[in-house]
Amino acid sequence: MISRIFRQTRSFSSTNALPSGHNKWSKIRHHKGAADKARSKVFAKMALDISAAVKLGGGATDPALNARLSNALAKARSLSVPKDNIEAAIKRGDAGAVDKGHSVTYEALLADVGLIIECQTANVTRCNHSVKTILAKHGGRMASCGYLFSRKGVINLELQDSASFDTLFEDSIDAGGEDIVQKDHNLVEIITDPSQLTRVAESLIEKGYTLSSYDLAYIPVSGERQEIDDEIRETLTNLIDTLEEDSDAVDVHTNSTL
């Protein structure tokens, strides 16, 4: 995300006024072009997520054996990503599981905000340089901050009006969940031990719940996300966007609100 400054200029020209219909079509074409561009960006991001899921799963292309891939595929289908795109992304990930065999995790700070950056790379030296350079450009630095996070399984779902939060709580705990938080109205987050993530998710699906996502993540040890001011939030957002655009970066976790 790059800030751009445009200098305002004035110019004078003499042209014939275009018919209003032409202007209307120009606007439609402009909006359609913007929508198509946004759609393509979503498809490209989902393809990267799918490939990364296969790589991190050691080349496992069976969603039943790869929770991260199962989650990525469900999200891709909900966003109407074409089947051909999905299959191509899985193949790239399968090939990359051999080529990009090194999993590297970095700890960093931006001001007093902690970040965990997960990468998958074939060249650790290049990856180190890339991450350090991106951090430096945004005012961040490598620093120990792992103590701020816990590695957990995280399940997100939207509770249907007909469903009971108390029933979901009991079902989650019975399946092996550690905690359940009602985040906003019907949005619920279930925390699990990493080893129990797939078991809990599958149990809830069998009971008829529709999951929005489930994956491994680094979450704040305190259980609360750190509040930050608007200036830091903008810088942090730019930093995360840039890191995620790096071909070796798979996930970026932070202990702050965004």
Coordinates of C-alpha atoms in Angstrom, one line a residue:
M1 CA 0.0 0.0 0.0
I2 CA 1.7 3.1 -1.2
S3 CA 0.7 6.7 -0.5
R4 CA 0.7 8.9 -3.5
I5 CA 0.6 12.7 -3.7
F6 CA -1.0 14.2 -6.8
R7 CA -0.3 17.8 -7.7
Q8 CA -3.5 19.6 -8.6
T9 CA -3.2 21.2 -12.1
R10 CA -5.6 23.2 -14.3
S11 CA -5.7 23.0 -18.0
F12 CA -7.9 24.5 -20.6
S13 CA -9.0 22.8 -23.8
S14 CA -11.7 23.2 -26.4
T15 CA -13.6 20.0 -27.2
N16 CA -17.1 19.2 -28.3
A17 CA -19.3 18.0 -25.5
L18 CA -19.8 14.2 -25.6
P19 CA -23.4 12.9 -25.5
S20 CA -24.6 12.0 -22.1
G21 CA -25.0 8.3 -23.1
H22 CA -21.2 8.2 -23.9
N23 CA -20.5 9.6 -20.4
K24 CA -22.8 7.0 -18.8
W25 CA -21.1 4.2 -20.6
S26 CA -17.7 5.5 -19.6
K27 CA -18.8 5.4 -16.0
I28 CA -20.2 1.9 -16.3
R29 CA -17.0 0.7 -18.0
H30 CA -14.9 2.3 -15.3
H31 CA -16.8 0.7 -12.4
K32 CA -16.8 -2.7 -14.2
G33 CA -13.1 -2.4 -14.7
A34 CA -12.5 -1.6 -11.1
A35 CA -14.8 -4.5 -10.0
D36 CA -13.0 -6.9 -12.4
K37 CA -9.6 -5.8 -11.0
A38 CA -10.7 -6.3 -7.4
R39 CA -12.1 -9.7 -8.3
S40 CA -8.9 -10.8 -10.0
K41 CA -6.9 -9.6 -6.9
V42 CA -9.1 -11.8 -4.6
F43 CA -8.7 -14.8 -6.9
A44 CA -4.9 -14.3 -7.0
K45 CA -4.7 -14.0 -3.1
M46 CA -6.8 -17.2 -2.7
A47 CA -4.5 -19.0 -5.1
L48 CA -1.5 -18.0 -3.0
D49 CA -3.3 -19.2 0.2
I50 CA -4.1 -22.5 -1.4
S51 CA -0.6 -23.1 -2.7
A52 CA 0.8 -22.1 0.7
A53 CA -1.5 -24.5 2.5
V54 CA -0.2 -27.4 0.4
K55 CA 3.4 -26.3 0.9
L56 CA 3.0 -26.0 4.7
G57 CA 1.2 -29.3 4.8
G58 CA 4.3 -31.0 3.3
G59 CA 2.6 -31.5 0.0
A60 CA -0.6 -33.0 1.4
T61 CA -3.4 -32.3 -1.1
D62 CA -6.2 -34.1 0.7
P63 CA -8.2 -31.6 2.7
A64 CA -9.1 -34.3 5.2
L65 CA -5.4 -34.5 6.1
N66 CA -4.6 -30.8 5.8
A67 CA -6.7 -28.4 7.9
R68 CA -5.1 -25.3 6.4
L69 CA -5.9 -26.5 2.9
S70 CA -9.5 -27.4 3.8
N71 CA -10.0 -23.9 5.2
A72 CA -8.5 -22.3 2.1
L73 CA -10.6 -24.4 -0.3
A74 CA -13.8 -23.6 1.6
K75 CA -13.1 -19.9 1.5
A76 CA -12.1 -20.0 -2.2
R77 CA -15.4 -21.7 -3.1
S78 CA -17.4 -19.2 -1.1
L79 CA -15.8 -16.5 -3.2
S80 CA -16.6 -18.3 -6.4
V81 CA -12.9 -18.9 -7.4
P82 CA -13.0 -21.0 -10.6
K83 CA -12.3 -24.7 -10.3
D84 CA -9.4 -24.4 -12.8
N85 CA -7.7 -21.7 -10.6
I86 CA -8.1 -23.9 -7.5
E87 CA -6.6 -27.0 -9.2
A88 CA -3.7 -25.0 -10.6
A89 CA -2.9 -23.5 -7.2
I90 CA -2.9 -27.0 -5.6
K91 CA -0.5 -28.3 -8.3
R92 CA 1.8 -25.3 -7.7
G93 CA 1.7 -25.9 -4.0
D94 CA 2.5 -29.6 -4.4
A95 CA 5.5 -28.8 -6.6
G96 CA 6.6 -26.0 -4.2
A97 CA 6.5 -28.3 -1.3
V98 CA 9.6 -29.9 -2.7
D99 CA 11.3 -26.7 -3.9
K100 CA 10.4 -24.5 -0.9
G101 CA 11.3 -27.0 1.8
H102 CA 12.3 -24.6 4.6
S103 CA 9.7 -23.2 7.1
V104 CA 11.1 -20.1 8.8
T105 CA 9.4 -18.0 11.5
Y106 CA 10.5 -14.5 12.4
E107 CA 9.6 -12.3 15.4
A108 CA 9.5 -8.6 15.0
L109 CA 8.4 -5.3 16.5
L110 CA 6.8 -2.2 15.1
A111 CA 6.9 0.3 17.9
D112 CA 5.6 -1.9 20.7
V113 CA 3.4 -4.1 18.5
G114 CA 4.5 -7.7 18.1
L115 CA 4.5 -9.6 14.8
I116 CA 5.1 -13.3 14.0
I117 CA 6.0 -13.8 10.3
E118 CA 5.7 -17.3 8.9
C119 CA 7.6 -18.0 5.6
Q120 CA 8.2 -21.0 3.4
T121 CA 11.3 -20.6 1.3
A122 CA 13.9 -22.4 -0.8
N123 CA 16.5 -19.9 0.1
V124 CA 16.7 -18.9 3.8
T125 CA 19.4 -16.3 3.2
R126 CA 17.3 -14.5 0.6
C127 CA 14.2 -14.7 2.8
N128 CA 16.1 -13.2 5.8
H129 CA 17.2 -10.3 3.7
S130 CA 13.8 -9.7 2.2
V131 CA 12.0 -9.7 5.6
K132 CA 14.6 -7.5 7.2
T133 CA 14.4 -5.0 4.3
I134 CA 10.6 -4.8 4.4
L135 CA 10.6 -4.3 8.1
A136 CA 13.2 -1.5 8.0
K137 CA 11.3 0.3 5.2
H138 CA 8.3 0.5 7.5
G139 CA 10.1 1.3 10.7
G140 CA 10.1 -2.2 12.1
R141 CA 12.9 -4.5 13.3
M142 CA 13.7 -8.1 14.2
A143 CA 13.1 -8.5 17.9
S144 CA 12.1 -11.3 20.3
C145 CA 8.3 -11.1 20.9
G146 CA 7.2 -14.7 21.0
Y147 CA 6.4 -14.4 24.7
L148 CA 3.4 -12.2 23.6
F149 CA 1.8 -15.0 21.7
S150 CA 0.4 -18.5 22.1
R151 CA 0.1 -21.0 19.2
K152 CA -3.5 -22.1 19.1
G153 CA -6.2 -23.6 16.8
V154 CA -8.8 -21.0 15.9
I155 CA -12.3 -21.8 14.6
N156 CA -14.6 -19.1 13.4
L157 CA -18.3 -19.5 12.8
E158 CA -21.5 -17.5 12.5
L159 CA -24.1 -18.8 14.9
Q160 CA -27.5 -19.2 13.2
D161 CA -30.5 -17.5 14.9
S162 CA -32.0 -20.9 15.6
A163 CA -28.9 -22.1 17.4
S164 CA -28.1 -21.6 21.1
F165 CA -24.8 -20.2 22.3
D166 CA -24.9 -22.4 25.4
T167 CA -25.4 -25.5 23.2
L168 CA -22.5 -24.5 21.0
F169 CA -20.4 -23.9 24.1
E170 CA -21.1 -27.4 25.4
D171 CA -20.5 -29.0 22.0
S172 CA -17.2 -27.2 21.6
I173 CA -15.9 -28.1 25.1
D174 CA -17.1 -31.7 24.7
A175 CA -15.2 -31.9 21.4
G176 CA -12.0 -30.6 23.0
G177 CA -12.2 -26.9 22.7
E178 CA -10.4 -24.7 25.3
D179 CA -12.4 -21.5 25.1
I180 CA -15.3 -19.9 23.2
V181 CA -15.8 -16.2 22.7
Q182 CA -18.9 -14.4 21.3
K183 CA -17.1 -11.6 19.4
D184 CA -20.0 -9.7 17.8
H185 CA -23.6 -10.7 17.8
N186 CA -23.6 -14.1 16.1
L187 CA -19.9 -14.2 15.3
V188 CA -18.1 -16.8 17.5
E189 CA -14.4 -17.7 17.9
I190 CA -13.4 -21.1 19.4
I191 CA -9.9 -21.7 20.7
T192 CA -8.3 -25.1 20.7
D193 CA -5.0 -26.8 21.4
P194 CA -3.2 -27.0 18.0
S195 CA -3.4 -30.8 18.1
Q196 CA -7.1 -30.8 18.6
L197 CA -8.0 -28.2 15.9
T198 CA -9.1 -30.7 13.2
R199 CA -10.9 -32.9 15.7
V200 CA -13.0 -30.1 17.1
A201 CA -13.8 -28.6 13.7
E202 CA -14.9 -32.0 12.3
S203 CA -17.0 -32.6 15.4
L204 CA -18.8 -29.3 15.0
I205 CA -19.4 -29.9 11.3
E206 CA -20.9 -33.3 12.1
K207 CA -23.3 -31.6 14.5
G208 CA -24.5 -29.3 11.8
Y209 CA -22.5 -26.1 12.4
T210 CA -21.2 -24.2 9.4
L211 CA -17.7 -23.0 9.9
S212 CA -16.4 -19.7 8.4
S213 CA -12.8 -20.8 8.9
Y214 CA -10.4 -22.9 11.0
D215 CA -6.7 -22.7 11.1
L216 CA -3.6 -22.6 13.3
A217 CA -2.7 -19.1 14.5
Y218 CA -0.6 -17.1 16.9
I219 CA -2.9 -15.2 19.3
P220 CA -2.1 -12.8 22.1
V221 CA -1.2 -14.5 25.4
S222 CA -3.3 -12.0 27.3
G223 CA -6.4 -12.8 25.3
E224 CA -6.8 -9.1 24.4
R225 CA -5.5 -7.4 21.3
Q226 CA -3.5 -4.2 21.9
E227 CA -5.2 -0.9 21.0
I228 CA -3.0 1.3 18.7
D229 CA -3.4 4.8 17.4
D230 CA -4.4 5.6 13.8
E231 CA -0.8 6.5 12.7
I232 CA 0.6 3.2 13.9
R233 CA -2.4 1.3 12.5
E234 CA -1.8 2.7 9.0
T235 CA 1.9 1.9 9.1
L236 CA 1.2 -1.6 10.5
T237 CA -1.4 -2.2 7.7
N238 CA 1.1 -1.2 5.1
L239 CA 3.8 -3.4 6.6
I240 CA 1.5 -6.4 6.7
D241 CA 0.3 -5.8 3.1
T242 CA 3.9 -5.6 1.9
L243 CA 5.0 -8.8 3.8
E244 CA 2.0 -10.7 2.4
E245 CA 3.0 -9.7 -1.1
D246 CA 6.4 -11.2 -0.6
S247 CA 6.4 -14.6 -2.3
D248 CA 8.0 -16.4 0.7
A249 CA 5.6 -14.9 3.4
V250 CA 2.7 -17.3 4.2
D251 CA 1.1 -15.7 7.3
V252 CA 1.6 -12.6 9.4
H253 CA 0.2 -12.5 12.9
T254 CA 0.0 -9.4 15.2
N255 CA -1.1 -8.9 18.8
S256 CA -2.8 -5.6 18.0
T257 CA -6.2 -4.5 16.6
L258 CA -6.3 -3.5 12.9

